[in-house]
């Protein structure tokens, strides 16, 4: 065998764009033949001689090399060395050259093999025969014979086959005809991701056929004619002609249609069309045909600039047959910065979040038109913000749209028109942490649209302005054995109302100081649990809060509400969030937490804790409709969390009434996930006198229930994440939420998934409780042709949102390494 040393000079100009596979093959062959014919061979011999005479280095010296980088640079592709190899090389000057016997050509990013390579100089024609093989990062192309005219770059590759490593797809064609360097025509192409199984009667589960493909590298597009998609040897889709991009670049065109069935809309057919406006702008227009309501159009526009980005969405139904009116919904978000042109000011942040719908029933009739539009309280907010160092300022306007239901009316929240805030603070300034926050807000509300029962009076909003200043300073002492942090706060507030208080005055002032002392210790020891090294901690904590009483019953309530009582908020100075009610406090909170860590990796295996508040006087400041806390012991809070290994997880919180010793609230939830694509979630929630629910969610192979688990096959497939457990498997998925108080199902999701290897089928039934007496249901069905497209109404979002740790049977895979199939 004759081995030729590498060519180390550039061979031919290389285009920056990625060419089609067949074009790469032809170019590499042409480049090699041309340079050998031009007499570069003596340079190779000289390089070989120099390499032999060079002295070998003493010892092993390692250095970084760009040759092992995953992505090839343009310079490497242009100037990389080229290797020729073959058993025989025959050259006739001015006539032809032939390389025979396992002929191969290799350069960075391309490997070419053939039984015979020949070049006819008189005709400028190159011919490669005998299992022509081209291997490039991510793909492989083979064919029995290649003929090419060099000057015009016209020729043919007969009976080519191809394989794409990333998607696992492969296919074949009758012929590739090269029109020029940028264009080619593929005849009778076939494409599938289904792997061949033994047997003469095997047929792929699905195959995409095209009678003709026009490839245009210059435009990076493919025009396909006579397209047919066959599933289980039955044609399911036929398209006379379609154009799509050759790469992952976006391109305007039709997207796969969506089909679904819902109780609100009946049978629904949606056809989206994608507009590639610019590299940083696009839009999607989806036409919906609903058997019960009529025609609707959804439009989504997205943009991304250097200093700002955002999106806007409009849902429009000109004539709703059920409601006999025009329905619409608008949602848009914008975030960015503005250049003020002043060096002393710099840039100002701008944020917009706008949400509006046509009527009160929109959330009920279109519960899946977008998360922002499915709520009954729709915010529209505009914010300007600025910050430099420790100083920050903001100004915002916020308006609410409240969607009313006569059976469950809502008191609208107050609009902020506007709100202006400032904050300055320093941390560890001479050992102190301190900050000052100032805010002034105009609050407005309109209660005219609140539906009223007979003989009921409408509440009157207390519109006005509220300004406050909150100053605080603390001195933390933190050591490995514990911490002590005293803190002093002063909260000064002024109200100016449009209508007078009951006392006849229109303004009110309130100044309240708050002192807190937070302290804790940390004990630690090493121990053993079931043969595992464990580090255990014992962390007692004491938190004292003192706020004097001020009568605040006449003050309006603009943005204040009760916090959830849990193991975190029990260590806080105020039982409410907001600034309208500051609870009078003379209370001490005592608690203890113990944690167990795996000594080998530091992972938390077990956490248990308890806490209780002791009030030394009765609470007098209380929100309307709530009960004040009495002096003495609060409810006892207990909590625990177990993470013994990756399979099991358990969390529990319990609130015990200190007067009756009965459980008033509790949450128990656990997860069992022994392996990929097997997860079982269970939860029990109790709020005494309000609700009691059981929640169950899962994803599990049905073969386990039938005793058909194939551990060897699963192990082979799970080596590559996101590829399921193997073909020909059924999975059960679902979530059930049952109310023990009402004795009925609240929300439910039941479905099946089938993994056919190269295709996946999904069907799911979802029921969502929209009000106390009404619910909406829909049936979702989807076929996923792996490596091609998804057709139907996708249940994936519902599965991800309802089943914690749900895994898609085909997640996006990592691009294979170019060394994985290196030749």
CSV table of C-alpha atoms in Angstrom, one decimal, residues 134-445:
chain,number,residue,atom,x,y,z
A,134,UNK,CA,-18.5,10.5,2.4
A,135,UNK,CA,-18.4,11.0,6.1
A,136,UNK,CA,-18.9,14.4,7.6
A,137,UNK,CA,-19.7,15.6,11.1
A,138,UNK,CA,-23.3,14.6,11.6
A,139,UNK,CA,-23.9,12.7,8.4
A,140,UNK,CA,-22.8,10.0,6.0
A,141,UNK,CA,-23.4,9.8,2.2
A,142,UNK,CA,-22.7,6.7,0.0
A,143,UNK,CA,-23.2,5.7,-3.6
A,144,UNK,CA,-21.9,3.3,-6.2
A,145,UNK,CA,-20.8,5.8,-8.9
A,146,UNK,CA,-20.1,9.5,-9.2
A,147,UNK,CA,-19.4,11.4,-12.5
A,148,UNK,CA,-18.7,15.1,-12.5
A,149,UNK,CA,-17.6,17.7,-15.1
A,150,UNK,CA,-15.3,20.0,-13.2
A,151,UNK,CA,-15.7,23.4,-14.9
A,152,UNK,CA,-19.4,23.5,-14.9
A,153,UNK,CA,-19.8,21.2,-11.8
A,154,UNK,CA,-22.4,19.2,-13.6
A,155,UNK,CA,-22.8,15.5,-13.1
A,156,UNK,CA,-24.6,12.7,-11.3
A,157,UNK,CA,-24.4,10.4,-8.3
A,158,UNK,CA,-26.4,7.2,-8.8
A,159,UNK,CA,-28.4,5.4,-6.1
A,160,UNK,CA,-27.2,7.5,-3.2
A,161,UNK,CA,-28.0,6.7,0.4
A,162,UNK,CA,-27.6,9.0,3.4
A,163,UNK,CA,-27.7,8.9,7.2
A,164,UNK,CA,-28.1,11.8,9.7
A,165,UNK,CA,-26.5,11.0,13.0
A,166,UNK,CA,-28.3,13.6,15.2
A,167,UNK,CA,-31.8,12.5,14.3
A,168,UNK,CA,-31.0,8.9,13.5
A,169,UNK,CA,-32.6,9.4,10.1
A,170,UNK,CA,-31.5,7.7,6.9
A,171,UNK,CA,-32.8,7.4,3.3
A,172,UNK,CA,-32.0,6.8,-0.3
A,173,UNK,CA,-32.7,8.2,-3.8
A,174,UNK,CA,-32.6,7.1,-7.4
A,175,UNK,CA,-30.1,9.8,-8.4
A,176,UNK,CA,-28.6,13.1,-7.6
A,177,UNK,CA,-28.1,15.5,-10.5
A,178,UNK,CA,-25.7,18.4,-9.9
A,179,UNK,CA,-26.7,21.5,-11.9
A,180,UNK,CA,-23.8,23.6,-10.6
A,181,UNK,CA,-21.9,24.3,-7.4
A,182,UNK,CA,-25.0,25.7,-5.7
A,183,UNK,CA,-27.8,23.6,-7.0
A,184,UNK,CA,-28.7,19.9,-7.3
A,185,UNK,CA,-31.8,17.8,-8.1
A,186,UNK,CA,-32.6,14.6,-6.2
A,187,UNK,CA,-34.9,12.1,-7.8
A,188,UNK,CA,-37.3,9.7,-6.0
A,189,UNK,CA,-36.1,10.5,-2.4
A,190,UNK,CA,-37.1,8.5,0.7
A,191,UNK,CA,-36.6,9.5,4.3
A,192,UNK,CA,-37.3,7.7,7.6
A,193,UNK,CA,-36.0,7.2,11.1
A,194,UNK,CA,-37.3,3.7,11.5
A,195,UNK,CA,-34.5,1.1,12.1
A,196,UNK,CA,-34.6,-2.1,10.0
A,197,UNK,CA,-35.5,-5.3,11.8
A,198,UNK,CA,-34.7,-8.9,10.7
A,199,UNK,CA,-37.1,-10.4,8.2
A,200,UNK,CA,-37.9,-10.0,4.4
A,201,UNK,CA,-41.3,-8.4,5.0
A,202,UNK,CA,-40.0,-5.5,7.0
A,203,UNK,CA,-41.5,-2.1,6.1
A,204,UNK,CA,-40.7,1.2,7.9
A,205,UNK,CA,-43.6,2.4,10.2
A,206,UNK,CA,-43.4,5.7,8.4
A,207,UNK,CA,-41.6,7.0,5.4
A,208,UNK,CA,-41.6,10.4,3.7
A,209,UNK,CA,-41.3,10.3,-0.1
A,210,UNK,CA,-40.7,13.0,-2.7
A,211,UNK,CA,-40.6,12.5,-6.5
A,212,UNK,CA,-38.2,15.5,-6.8
A,213,UNK,CA,-36.1,17.6,-4.5
A,214,UNK,CA,-34.5,20.9,-5.8
A,215,UNK,CA,-31.6,21.8,-3.5
A,216,UNK,CA,-30.4,25.4,-3.6
A,217,UNK,CA,-27.4,26.0,-1.4
A,218,UNK,CA,-27.2,29.7,-2.3
A,219,UNK,CA,-30.7,30.3,-1.0
A,220,UNK,CA,-30.4,27.5,1.6
A,221,UNK,CA,-33.8,26.1,0.6
A,222,UNK,CA,-35.3,22.8,-0.6
A,223,UNK,CA,-38.3,22.6,-2.9
A,224,UNK,CA,-40.0,19.2,-2.7
A,225,UNK,CA,-42.5,18.0,-5.2
A,226,UNK,CA,-44.9,15.1,-5.0
A,227,UNK,CA,-44.5,14.8,-1.2
A,228,UNK,CA,-46.3,11.9,0.5
A,229,UNK,CA,-46.1,10.7,4.1
A,230,UNK,CA,-47.0,7.1,4.6
A,231,UNK,CA,-47.8,5.7,8.1
A,232,UNK,CA,-48.1,1.9,8.5
A,233,UNK,CA,-48.0,1.8,4.7
A,234,UNK,CA,-51.1,4.0,4.5
A,235,UNK,CA,-50.8,7.5,3.0
A,236,UNK,CA,-51.7,10.1,5.7
A,237,UNK,CA,-50.5,13.3,4.1
A,238,UNK,CA,-50.0,14.4,0.5
A,239,UNK,CA,-48.6,17.8,-0.6
A,240,UNK,CA,-48.1,18.7,-4.3
A,241,UNK,CA,-45.2,21.0,-3.5
A,242,UNK,CA,-43.6,22.5,-0.4
A,243,UNK,CA,-40.5,24.6,0.3
A,244,UNK,CA,-38.4,24.4,3.5
A,245,UNK,CA,-34.9,25.4,4.7
A,246,UNK,CA,-32.0,23.1,4.3
A,247,UNK,CA,-30.6,24.0,7.7
A,248,UNK,CA,-32.2,24.7,11.1
A,249,UNK,CA,-32.8,28.3,9.9
A,250,UNK,CA,-36.3,29.5,10.1
A,251,UNK,CA,-38.4,29.9,7.0
A,252,UNK,CA,-41.9,31.1,6.3
A,253,UNK,CA,-44.5,28.4,5.6
A,254,UNK,CA,-47.2,26.2,7.0
A,255,UNK,CA,-46.7,24.4,10.3
A,256,UNK,CA,-48.3,21.0,11.2
A,257,UNK,CA,-52.0,21.3,11.8
A,258,UNK,CA,-53.6,20.8,15.2
A,259,UNK,CA,-56.8,18.9,15.9
A,260,UNK,CA,-58.6,18.7,19.3
A,261,UNK,CA,-62.0,18.2,20.9
A,262,UNK,CA,-63.2,20.3,23.8
A,263,UNK,CA,-66.5,20.7,25.6
A,264,UNK,CA,-66.4,24.5,25.1
A,265,UNK,CA,-65.6,24.7,21.4
A,266,UNK,CA,-66.4,21.2,20.0
A,267,UNK,CA,-64.1,19.9,17.3
A,268,UNK,CA,-61.3,22.3,16.7
A,269,UNK,CA,-59.0,22.4,13.7
A,270,UNK,CA,-56.0,24.9,13.9
A,271,UNK,CA,-53.7,25.6,11.0
A,272,UNK,CA,-50.6,27.8,11.9
A,273,UNK,CA,-48.6,29.7,9.4
A,274,UNK,CA,-45.1,31.0,10.3
A,275,UNK,CA,-43.6,34.2,9.0
A,276,UNK,CA,-39.8,34.6,9.1
A,277,UNK,CA,-39.8,38.4,9.0
A,278,UNK,CA,-36.1,38.9,9.9
A,279,UNK,CA,-33.4,37.1,11.9
A,280,UNK,CA,-34.7,38.9,15.0
A,281,UNK,CA,-38.4,39.1,14.2
A,282,UNK,CA,-41.0,36.5,13.5
A,283,UNK,CA,-44.8,36.0,13.6
A,284,UNK,CA,-47.2,33.1,13.7
A,285,UNK,CA,-50.8,33.4,12.5
A,286,UNK,CA,-53.1,30.5,13.4
A,287,UNK,CA,-56.6,30.0,12.0
A,288,UNK,CA,-59.0,28.1,14.2
A,289,UNK,CA,-62.2,26.5,13.0
A,290,UNK,CA,-64.4,25.5,16.0
A,291,UNK,CA,-67.6,23.5,15.3
A,292,UNK,CA,-69.5,25.3,18.1
A,293,UNK,CA,-68.2,28.8,17.8
A,294,UNK,CA,-67.0,29.5,14.3
A,295,UNK,CA,-63.7,30.9,13.0
A,296,UNK,CA,-61.0,32.6,15.1
A,297,UNK,CA,-57.5,33.9,14.4
A,298,UNK,CA,-54.5,34.0,16.8
A,299,UNK,CA,-51.5,36.2,15.9
A,300,UNK,CA,-48.2,36.2,17.8
A,301,UNK,CA,-45.4,38.6,17.0
A,302,UNK,CA,-41.9,38.4,18.6
A,303,UNK,CA,-38.9,40.7,18.4
A,304,UNK,CA,-35.4,40.8,19.8
A,305,UNK,CA,-33.1,43.8,19.6
A,306,UNK,CA,-29.9,44.7,21.3
A,307,UNK,CA,-31.5,46.9,23.9
A,308,UNK,CA,-35.1,45.5,24.1
A,309,UNK,CA,-37.2,42.4,23.4
A,310,UNK,CA,-40.8,41.4,23.6
A,311,UNK,CA,-43.8,39.8,22.2
A,312,UNK,CA,-47.5,40.5,21.4
A,313,UNK,CA,-50.4,38.2,21.0
A,314,UNK,CA,-53.9,38.9,19.7
A,315,UNK,CA,-56.8,36.4,19.8
A,316,UNK,CA,-59.7,37.5,17.6
A,317,UNK,CA,-63.1,35.8,17.0
A,318,UNK,CA,-65.2,38.1,14.8
A,319,UNK,CA,-68.5,36.3,15.6
A,320,UNK,CA,-68.9,33.8,18.4
A,321,UNK,CA,-72.0,31.7,17.5
A,322,UNK,CA,-72.6,30.8,21.2
A,323,UNK,CA,-72.2,34.3,22.7
A,324,UNK,CA,-73.4,36.2,19.6
A,325,UNK,CA,-70.7,38.8,19.9
A,326,UNK,CA,-67.1,39.6,18.9
A,327,UNK,CA,-64.5,38.0,21.2
A,328,UNK,CA,-60.9,39.1,21.6
A,329,UNK,CA,-57.9,38.9,23.9
A,330,UNK,CA,-54.7,40.9,23.9
A,331,UNK,CA,-51.4,40.1,25.7
A,332,UNK,CA,-48.1,41.8,25.2
A,333,UNK,CA,-44.8,42.1,27.0
A,334,UNK,CA,-41.8,44.4,26.4
A,335,UNK,CA,-38.5,44.7,28.3
A,336,UNK,CA,-35.6,46.9,27.5
A,337,UNK,CA,-33.5,49.9,28.3
A,338,UNK,CA,-33.6,53.5,27.0
A,339,UNK,CA,-30.6,55.7,26.5
A,340,UNK,CA,-31.2,59.1,28.1
A,341,UNK,CA,-28.2,60.7,26.4
A,342,UNK,CA,-26.9,61.9,29.8
A,343,UNK,CA,-23.7,60.5,31.1
A,344,UNK,CA,-24.7,61.2,34.7
A,345,UNK,CA,-27.9,59.2,34.3
A,346,UNK,CA,-27.1,56.5,31.8
A,347,UNK,CA,-29.8,54.0,30.7
A,348,UNK,CA,-33.3,53.6,32.1
A,349,UNK,CA,-35.1,50.3,32.2
A,350,UNK,CA,-38.6,50.0,30.6
A,351,UNK,CA,-41.0,47.2,31.1
A,352,UNK,CA,-44.5,46.8,29.8
A,353,UNK,CA,-47.0,44.0,30.5
A,354,UNK,CA,-50.5,44.6,28.9
A,355,UNK,CA,-53.4,42.2,29.2
A,356,UNK,CA,-57.0,42.8,28.2
A,357,UNK,CA,-60.0,40.7,27.0
A,358,UNK,CA,-63.4,41.5,25.5
A,359,UNK,CA,-65.7,40.2,28.2
A,360,UNK,CA,-66.2,38.6,31.6
A,361,UNK,CA,-66.7,35.1,30.2
A,362,UNK,CA,-63.4,35.0,28.2
A,363,UNK,CA,-61.5,33.1,30.9
A,364,UNK,CA,-64.3,30.5,31.1
A,365,UNK,CA,-64.7,30.0,27.4
A,366,UNK,CA,-61.0,30.0,26.4
A,367,UNK,CA,-59.2,28.6,29.4
A,368,UNK,CA,-56.1,27.7,27.3
A,369,UNK,CA,-55.6,30.9,25.3
A,370,UNK,CA,-52.5,31.8,27.3
A,371,UNK,CA,-51.7,31.8,31.0
A,372,UNK,CA,-52.0,35.6,31.4
A,373,UNK,CA,-55.5,35.6,29.8
A,374,UNK,CA,-56.9,32.7,31.7
A,375,UNK,CA,-57.0,34.5,35.1
A,376,UNK,CA,-59.9,36.6,36.4
A,377,UNK,CA,-57.6,39.4,37.4
A,378,UNK,CA,-55.7,40.7,34.4
A,379,UNK,CA,-52.9,43.3,35.2
A,380,UNK,CA,-51.6,45.9,32.8
A,381,UNK,CA,-48.3,47.4,34.0
A,382,UNK,CA,-45.8,49.9,32.8
A,383,UNK,CA,-42.5,50.4,34.7
A,384,UNK,CA,-39.6,52.7,34.5
A,385,UNK,CA,-36.5,51.8,36.6
A,386,UNK,CA,-33.1,53.2,37.1
A,387,UNK,CA,-30.2,52.1,39.3
A,388,UNK,CA,-26.6,53.0,40.0
A,389,UNK,CA,-24.6,51.4,42.8
A,390,UNK,CA,-26.6,51.2,46.0
A,391,UNK,CA,-29.3,53.6,44.7
A,392,UNK,CA,-32.3,52.5,42.7
A,393,UNK,CA,-35.5,54.3,41.6
A,394,UNK,CA,-38.7,53.1,39.9
A,395,UNK,CA,-42.0,54.5,38.7
A,396,UNK,CA,-45.0,52.4,37.5
A,397,UNK,CA,-48.6,52.5,36.6
A,398,UNK,CA,-50.7,49.4,37.1
A,399,UNK,CA,-54.4,48.9,36.0
A,400,UNK,CA,-56.5,45.8,36.7
A,401,UNK,CA,-59.3,44.3,34.6
A,402,UNK,CA,-61.5,42.1,36.8
A,403,UNK,CA,-63.6,39.4,35.1
A,404,UNK,CA,-66.7,39.1,37.3
A,405,UNK,CA,-68.9,36.0,37.9
A,406,UNK,CA,-72.3,36.6,39.5
A,407,UNK,CA,-71.9,33.3,41.4
A,408,UNK,CA,-68.4,34.3,42.7
A,409,UNK,CA,-67.9,38.1,42.6
A,410,UNK,CA,-64.5,39.6,43.1
A,411,UNK,CA,-63.7,42.9,44.8
A,412,UNK,CA,-61.3,44.6,42.3
A,413,UNK,CA,-57.8,45.4,43.6
A,414,UNK,CA,-56.7,49.0,43.7
A,415,UNK,CA,-54.9,50.4,40.6
A,416,UNK,CA,-51.6,52.2,41.1
A,417,UNK,CA,-51.8,55.4,39.2
A,418,UNK,CA,-48.9,56.0,39.6
A,419,UNK,CA,-46.4,54.5,42.1
A,420,UNK,CA,-42.9,56.1,42.6
A,421,UNK,CA,-40.3,54.4,44.7
A,422,UNK,CA,-36.7,54.9,45.9
A,423,UNK,CA,-34.2,52.7,47.7
A,424,UNK,CA,-30.7,53.2,49.0
A,425,UNK,CA,-28.8,50.7,51.1
A,426,UNK,CA,-25.3,49.5,52.2
A,427,UNK,CA,-24.2,46.2,53.4
A,428,UNK,CA,-21.4,45.6,55.9
A,429,UNK,CA,-20.7,49.3,56.1
A,430,UNK,CA,-18.5,49.4,59.3
A,431,UNK,CA,-20.2,46.2,60.3
A,432,UNK,CA,-23.7,47.5,59.7
A,433,UNK,CA,-26.4,46.7,57.2
A,434,UNK,CA,-28.8,49.6,56.6
A,435,UNK,CA,-31.2,50.8,54.0
A,436,UNK,CA,-33.9,53.5,53.4
A,437,UNK,CA,-36.9,52.9,51.3
A,438,UNK,CA,-39.4,55.6,50.2
A,439,UNK,CA,-42.6,55.2,48.3
A,440,UNK,CA,-45.6,57.3,47.2
A,441,UNK,CA,-48.6,55.8,45.4
A,442,UNK,CA,-52.0,56.9,44.2
A,443,UNK,CA,-54.6,54.1,44.7
A,444,UNK,CA,-57.8,54.1,42.7
A,445,UNK,CA,-60.6,51.5,42.3
